[in-house]
């Protein structure tokens, strides 16, 4: 048997914990992220669709996620050694394990646009990320949707 008054005590603690829980969730889920105003353009959305339909992600990664047969393509469009022409030719020529796709010039442009806009969102790997003692990671960002 609990002493009289104990139930109220537990109810109080329970309510306080519920309040903390609700407040904490509200903070997390309503926080404005840096990416709120990031939208792919129409053209890039078409490229993304081609990217998904053709399973490019089975071999390539964006931000390290995907298959590992081919290279990560997050920042491939800002690689000075790799021109747009080169990247488009890679999509349709079939080099070693990279399959040959039958994309029209328009489709090549759309995929390239998708990769360019992904590239604008950040760096991968993010070599300049700093892990603070608090556990938070400060990472280097790119300017998003600059126009
Ligand atoms: C079966 C695995 C596979 C699939 C699927 C695949 N790729 Fe590749 N891709 C590769 C490999 C492997 C390479 C590296 C080729 C080489 O240089 O030897 C590559 C290279 C590339 C490159 C050049 C990257 C660079 O840094 O030189 C681009 C661009 C590319 N792929 C785009 C795509 C796109 C777009 C798709 C989907 C339409 C796709 N790939 C689907 C395996 C794949």
XYZ file of N, CA and C and ligand atoms in Angstrom:
484
model
N 0.845 -1.221 0.000
C 0.000 0.000 0.000
C 0.867 1.253 0.000
N 0.568 2.158 -0.931
C 1.311 3.421 -0.918
C 0.722 4.347 0.124
N 1.560 5.139 0.742
C 1.013 6.110 1.701
C 0.055 7.056 0.988
N -0.935 7.530 1.717
C -1.904 8.458 1.118
C -1.167 9.678 0.573
N -1.607 10.237 -0.537
C -0.960 11.429 -1.091
C 0.075 11.095 -2.135
N 0.550 9.859 -2.153
C 1.577 9.459 -3.110
C 1.068 9.534 -4.545
N -0.194 9.141 -4.753
C -0.746 9.156 -6.101
C -0.689 10.542 -6.721
N -1.018 11.519 -5.909
C -0.984 12.903 -6.397
C 0.437 13.277 -6.798
N 1.363 12.814 -5.979
C 2.773 13.093 -6.215
C 3.201 12.533 -7.574
N 2.834 11.282 -7.828
C 3.180 10.659 -9.110
C 2.484 11.349 -10.272
N 1.223 11.708 -10.061
C 0.491 12.401 -11.130
C 1.191 13.708 -11.474
N 1.673 14.397 -10.441
C 2.380 15.665 -10.665
C 3.618 15.450 -11.506
N 4.409 14.470 -11.124
C 5.643 14.181 -11.878
C 5.305 13.806 -13.311
N 4.278 12.977 -13.455
C 3.854 12.542 -14.783
C 3.479 13.747 -15.645
N 2.711 14.663 -15.075
C 2.280 15.835 -15.843
C 3.471 16.696 -16.242
N 4.405 16.870 -15.317
C 5.591 17.676 -15.637
C 6.369 17.029 -16.782
N 6.519 15.705 -16.713
C 7.253 15.027 -17.780
C 6.518 15.122 -19.115
N 5.194 15.028 -19.060
C 4.408 15.187 -20.298
C 4.635 16.576 -20.891
N 4.645 17.590 -20.016
C 4.845 18.961 -20.485
C 6.204 19.112 -21.152
N 7.228 18.567 -20.500
C 8.580 18.649 -21.073
C 8.597 17.959 -22.437
N 7.948 16.799 -22.489
C 7.907 16.021 -23.732
C 7.242 16.820 -24.852
N 6.103 17.407 -24.555
C 5.355 18.167 -25.567
C 6.181 19.376 -26.025
N 6.756 20.080 -25.074
C 7.530 21.274 -25.389
C 8.741 20.909 -26.265
N 9.427 19.855 -25.860
C 10.633 19.404 -26.561
C 10.295 19.030 -28.007
N 9.215 18.282 -28.180
C 8.807 17.889 -29.533
C 8.421 19.076 -30.380
N 7.730 20.040 -29.761
C 7.326 21.218 -30.512
C 8.583 21.953 -31.011
N 9.575 22.067 -30.116
C 10.824 22.741 -30.492
C 11.488 22.040 -31.676
N 11.573 20.729 -31.592
C 12.282 19.978 -32.627
C 11.555 20.017 -33.966
N 10.254 19.798 -33.923
C 9.544 19.638 -35.194
C 9.114 20.947 -35.832
N 9.196 22.034 -35.110
C 8.807 23.300 -35.738
C 10.018 24.189 -35.984
N 11.211 23.663 -35.700
C 12.421 24.437 -35.904
C 12.608 24.717 -37.399
N 12.943 25.953 -37.722
C 13.174 26.278 -39.130
C 14.545 25.767 -39.533
N 14.589 24.918 -40.532
C 15.894 24.419 -40.953
C 16.443 25.311 -42.060
N 17.740 25.153 -42.320
C 18.373 25.927 -43.387
C 17.819 25.536 -44.744
N 17.184 24.376 -44.789
C 16.775 23.856 -46.082
C 15.317 24.150 -46.418
N 14.636 24.901 -45.528
C 13.224 25.157 -45.753
C 12.934 25.792 -47.094
N 13.838 26.681 -47.534
C 13.526 27.368 -48.782
C 14.243 26.756 -49.983
N 14.721 25.541 -49.791
C 15.387 24.894 -50.913
C 14.386 24.110 -51.746
N 14.297 24.455 -53.023
C 13.405 23.732 -53.939
C 14.165 23.435 -55.217
N 13.998 22.232 -55.737
C 14.585 21.930 -57.036
C 13.778 22.653 -58.111
N 14.448 23.106 -59.153
C 13.751 23.735 -60.275
C 12.978 22.666 -61.048
N 12.087 23.104 -61.919
C 11.306 22.166 -62.741
C 12.218 21.204 -63.499
N 13.256 21.814 -64.087
C 14.179 21.018 -64.891
C 14.889 19.961 -64.036
N 15.334 20.396 -62.864
C 16.043 19.466 -61.986
C 15.112 18.363 -61.490
N 13.823 18.710 -61.304
C 12.870 17.690 -60.866
C 12.726 16.597 -61.923
N 12.763 17.030 -63.198
C 12.702 16.026 -64.267
C 13.948 15.163 -64.234
N 15.085 15.799 -63.969
C 16.339 15.056 -63.858
C 16.305 14.087 -62.688
N 15.716 14.539 -61.584
C 15.628 13.672 -60.408
C 14.793 12.434 -60.735
N 13.712 12.669 -61.507
C 12.847 11.552 -61.892
C 13.642 10.527 -62.721
N 14.453 11.033 -63.663
C 15.283 10.125 -64.476
C 16.288 9.387 -63.596
N 16.841 10.138 -62.652
C 17.805 9.565 -61.693
C 17.165 8.401 -60.947
N 15.911 8.609 -60.509
C 15.233 7.569 -59.734
C 14.793 6.412 -60.628
N 14.219 6.746 -61.785
C 13.699 5.685 -62.667
C 14.809 4.769 -63.166
N 16.009 5.317 -63.324
C 17.105 4.516 -63.861
C 18.041 3.963 -62.792
N 17.612 4.134 -61.537
C 18.380 3.556 -60.418
C 19.844 3.951 -60.374
N 20.132 5.182 -60.714
C 21.519 5.652 -60.647
C 22.061 5.434 -59.232
N 21.146 5.534 -58.273
C 21.550 5.415 -56.881
C 21.976 4.004 -56.478
N 21.710 3.041 -57.360
C 22.140 1.677 -57.054
C 23.665 1.597 -57.069
N 24.304 2.466 -57.843
C 25.771 2.437 -57.940
C 26.418 3.720 -57.446
N 25.676 4.834 -57.509
C 26.234 6.121 -57.090
C 25.647 6.562 -55.760
N 26.368 7.432 -55.081
C 25.867 7.971 -53.823
C 25.673 9.477 -53.949
N 24.708 9.981 -53.211
C 24.585 11.427 -52.965
C 24.718 11.564 -51.459
N 25.592 12.429 -51.021
C 25.883 12.552 -49.597
C 26.211 11.197 -48.973
N 26.947 10.390 -49.731
C 27.419 9.124 -49.170
C 26.389 8.007 -49.148
N 25.144 8.302 -49.564
C 24.112 7.266 -49.511
C 23.843 6.693 -50.891
N 23.898 5.409 -51.006
C 23.643 4.748 -52.281
C 24.563 3.554 -52.434
N 24.612 3.017 -53.644
C 25.493 1.889 -53.895
C 26.924 2.355 -54.081
N 27.864 1.408 -54.028
C 29.274 1.815 -54.021
C 30.075 1.355 -55.233
N 29.370 0.987 -56.306
C 30.120 0.571 -57.489
C 30.721 1.783 -58.194
N 29.957 2.860 -58.272
C 30.425 4.093 -58.913
C 30.763 5.146 -57.867
N 31.303 6.293 -58.308
C 31.696 7.336 -57.351
C 30.512 8.124 -56.799
N 30.751 8.806 -55.694
C 29.759 9.722 -55.112
C 29.638 10.929 -56.048
N 28.408 11.345 -56.337
C 28.235 12.425 -57.318
C 27.751 13.737 -56.683
N 27.772 13.828 -55.360
C 27.264 15.037 -54.688
C 27.879 16.310 -55.260
N 29.190 16.341 -55.396
C 29.857 17.569 -55.828
C 30.542 17.408 -57.181
N 30.079 16.445 -57.941
C 30.782 16.161 -59.201
C 30.713 17.352 -60.165
N 29.607 18.129 -60.110
C 29.484 19.233 -61.082
C 30.386 20.420 -60.739
N 30.879 20.501 -59.499
C 31.796 21.608 -59.218
C 33.252 21.163 -59.281
N 33.470 19.964 -59.753
C 34.824 19.484 -59.975
C 35.365 20.130 -61.264
N 36.336 21.013 -61.097
C 36.818 21.807 -62.227
C 37.322 20.935 -63.379
N 37.811 19.751 -63.048
C 38.339 18.873 -64.087
C 37.253 18.162 -64.887
N 35.994 18.304 -64.446
C 34.926 17.561 -65.121
C 33.880 18.512 -65.700
N 33.965 18.714 -66.989
C 33.055 19.657 -67.645
C 31.672 19.048 -67.785
N 30.682 19.912 -68.082
C 29.317 19.438 -68.317
C 29.304 18.447 -69.462
N 30.108 18.759 -70.488
C 30.150 17.872 -71.657
C 30.631 16.494 -71.245
N 31.686 16.466 -70.458
C 32.230 15.184 -69.990
C 31.163 14.404 -69.218
N 30.482 15.091 -68.296
C 29.504 14.391 -67.457
C 28.360 13.836 -68.288
N 27.934 14.618 -69.299
C 26.844 14.147 -70.148
C 27.281 12.950 -70.993
N 28.505 13.019 -71.492
C 29.011 11.906 -72.295
C 29.096 10.638 -71.435
N 29.485 10.815 -70.156
C 29.569 9.656 -69.255
C 28.219 8.945 -69.142
N 27.132 9.739 -69.218
C 25.812 9.126 -69.031
C 25.410 8.248 -70.215
N 25.947 8.524 -71.384
C 25.442 7.808 -72.562
C 26.469 6.922 -73.260
N 27.712 6.914 -72.748
C 28.684 6.144 -73.521
C 28.969 4.754 -72.974
N 28.747 4.528 -71.664
C 29.041 3.219 -71.121
C 30.539 3.034 -70.953
N 31.033 3.336 -69.777
C 32.464 3.217 -69.504
C 32.645 2.182 -68.403
N 33.377 1.156 -68.687
C 33.557 0.057 -67.715
C 32.222 -0.339 -67.078
N 32.081 -0.260 -65.748
C 30.817 -0.727 -65.150
C 29.712 0.314 -65.186
N 29.985 1.489 -65.741
C 28.915 2.481 -65.877
C 28.115 2.130 -67.130
N 26.815 1.782 -66.948
C 26.051 1.337 -68.119
C 25.835 2.453 -69.131
N 25.512 2.053 -70.328
C 25.229 3.006 -71.400
C 23.732 3.292 -71.364
N 23.368 4.545 -71.131
C 21.946 4.898 -71.116
C 21.589 5.618 -72.410
N 20.326 5.467 -72.816
C 19.894 6.125 -74.053
C 19.150 7.402 -73.711
N 19.854 8.398 -73.214
C 19.197 9.662 -72.871
C 19.279 10.638 -74.035
N 18.185 11.363 -74.271
C 18.214 12.423 -75.284
C 19.055 13.570 -74.733
N 19.499 14.499 -75.585
C 20.262 15.645 -75.082
C 19.491 16.395 -73.994
N 18.159 16.511 -74.158
C 17.351 17.202 -73.152
C 17.416 16.451 -71.817
N 17.291 15.139 -71.880
C 17.341 14.345 -70.645
C 18.701 14.439 -69.981
N 19.753 14.463 -70.782
C 21.105 14.610 -70.205
C 21.203 15.932 -69.452
N 20.625 16.982 -70.076
C 20.642 18.296 -69.426
C 19.854 18.278 -68.121
N 18.749 17.568 -68.133
C 17.909 17.527 -66.927
C 18.644 16.826 -65.787
N 19.295 15.712 -66.095
C 20.036 15.009 -65.044
C 21.190 15.878 -64.547
N 21.859 16.522 -65.496
C 22.972 17.388 -65.111
C 22.472 18.513 -64.200
N 21.301 19.074 -64.556
C 20.728 20.144 -63.741
C 20.423 19.637 -62.332
N 19.899 18.440 -62.239
C 19.622 17.835 -60.936
C 20.912 17.737 -60.123
N 21.968 17.225 -60.770
C 23.239 17.079 -60.056
C 23.802 18.442 -59.645
N 23.616 19.449 -60.514
C 24.122 20.792 -60.185
C 23.400 21.364 -58.969
N 22.098 21.168 -58.920
C 21.348 21.732 -57.798
C 21.609 20.972 -56.505
N 21.831 19.668 -56.609
C 22.224 18.903 -55.425
C 23.575 19.424 -54.926
N 24.461 19.653 -55.862
C 25.804 20.130 -55.546
C 25.755 21.432 -54.737
N 24.792 22.294 -55.080
C 24.682 23.586 -54.398
C 24.310 23.472 -52.925
N 23.761 22.317 -52.519
C 23.261 22.220 -51.147
C 24.357 21.981 -50.117
N 25.541 21.558 -50.528
C 26.573 21.349 -49.516
C 27.758 20.578 -50.034
N 28.577 20.135 -49.093
C 29.804 19.419 -49.434
C 29.751 17.987 -48.943
N 30.262 17.087 -49.774
C 30.436 15.721 -49.302
C 31.710 15.144 -49.910
N 32.616 14.597 -49.150
C 32.609 14.605 -47.680
C 32.879 16.007 -47.158
N 32.325 16.316 -46.020
C 32.437 17.656 -45.478
C 33.699 17.745 -44.621
N 34.806 18.028 -45.311
C 36.103 17.937 -44.628
C 36.293 19.017 -43.577
N 35.530 20.110 -43.723
C 35.744 21.191 -42.767
C 34.770 21.139 -41.598
N 34.069 20.043 -41.442
C 33.143 19.931 -40.312
C 33.951 19.885 -39.008
N 33.449 20.579 -37.990
C 34.136 20.601 -36.702
C 33.199 19.998 -35.651
N 33.696 19.017 -34.917
C 32.872 18.437 -33.850
C 33.214 19.153 -32.553
N 32.213 19.814 -31.974
C 32.452 20.530 -30.719
C 32.401 19.564 -29.538
N 32.903 20.032 -28.397
C 32.900 19.177 -27.215
C 31.487 18.844 -26.788
N 30.549 19.759 -27.107
C 29.160 19.512 -26.705
C 28.537 18.386 -27.526
N 29.227 17.980 -28.587
C 28.665 16.931 -29.427
C 28.042 17.485 -30.700
N 27.789 18.800 -30.739
C 27.224 19.383 -31.958
C 28.284 19.444 -33.048
N 27.843 19.257 -34.266
C 28.769 19.332 -35.384
C 28.499 20.609 -36.162
N 29.551 21.395 -36.350
C 29.409 22.584 -37.180
C 29.926 22.222 -38.551
N 29.101 22.372 -39.557
C 29.557 21.961 -40.871
C 29.530 23.138 -41.840
N 30.350 22.979 -42.855
C 30.474 24.036 -43.842
C 29.287 23.970 -44.790
N 28.657 25.127 -45.019
C 27.477 25.134 -45.886
C 27.760 25.863 -47.179
N 26.889 25.635 -48.145
C 26.937 26.423 -49.369
C 25.727 27.341 -49.353
N 25.767 28.389 -50.149
C 24.612 29.276 -50.232
C 23.552 28.566 -51.068
N 22.355 28.479 -50.514
C 21.306 27.741 -51.197
C 20.383 28.678 -51.977
N 20.019 28.259 -53.168
C 19.099 29.019 -54.025
C 19.505 30.463 -54.252
N 20.778 30.712 -54.423
C 21.195 32.073 -54.752
C 20.754 32.328 -56.188
N 20.144 33.471 -56.413
C 19.685 33.742 -57.782
C 19.995 35.177 -58.147
C 25.772 -0.435 -62.598
C 26.279 0.673 -61.833
C 25.991 2.079 -62.306
C 24.772 2.646 -62.571
C 23.389 2.028 -62.458
C 25.052 4.024 -62.927
N 26.392 4.278 -62.888
Fe 27.313 6.027 -63.333
N 29.126 5.176 -63.029
C 29.326 3.881 -62.623
C 30.753 3.647 -62.515
C 31.408 2.356 -62.075
C 31.385 4.844 -62.884
C 32.885 5.106 -62.987
C 33.289 4.790 -64.404
C 34.775 4.910 -64.605
O 35.257 6.049 -64.655
O 35.404 3.885 -64.672
C 30.332 5.804 -63.185
C 30.551 7.101 -63.572
C 29.560 8.050 -63.744
C 29.788 9.451 -64.001
C 31.130 10.138 -64.102
C 31.608 10.448 -62.707
C 33.000 10.981 -62.639
O 33.338 11.545 -61.578
O 33.778 10.845 -63.590
C 28.565 10.046 -64.078
C 28.262 11.519 -64.314
C 27.580 9.014 -63.894
N 28.212 7.810 -63.701
C 26.231 9.235 -63.908
C 25.283 8.233 -63.784
C 23.862 8.462 -63.913
C 23.204 9.797 -64.157
C 23.257 7.247 -63.739
C 21.787 6.933 -63.843
C 21.120 7.365 -65.040
C 24.300 6.271 -63.488
N 25.516 6.905 -63.525
C 24.062 4.936 -63.239
C 28.369 2.935 -62.343
C 27.006 3.114 -62.519
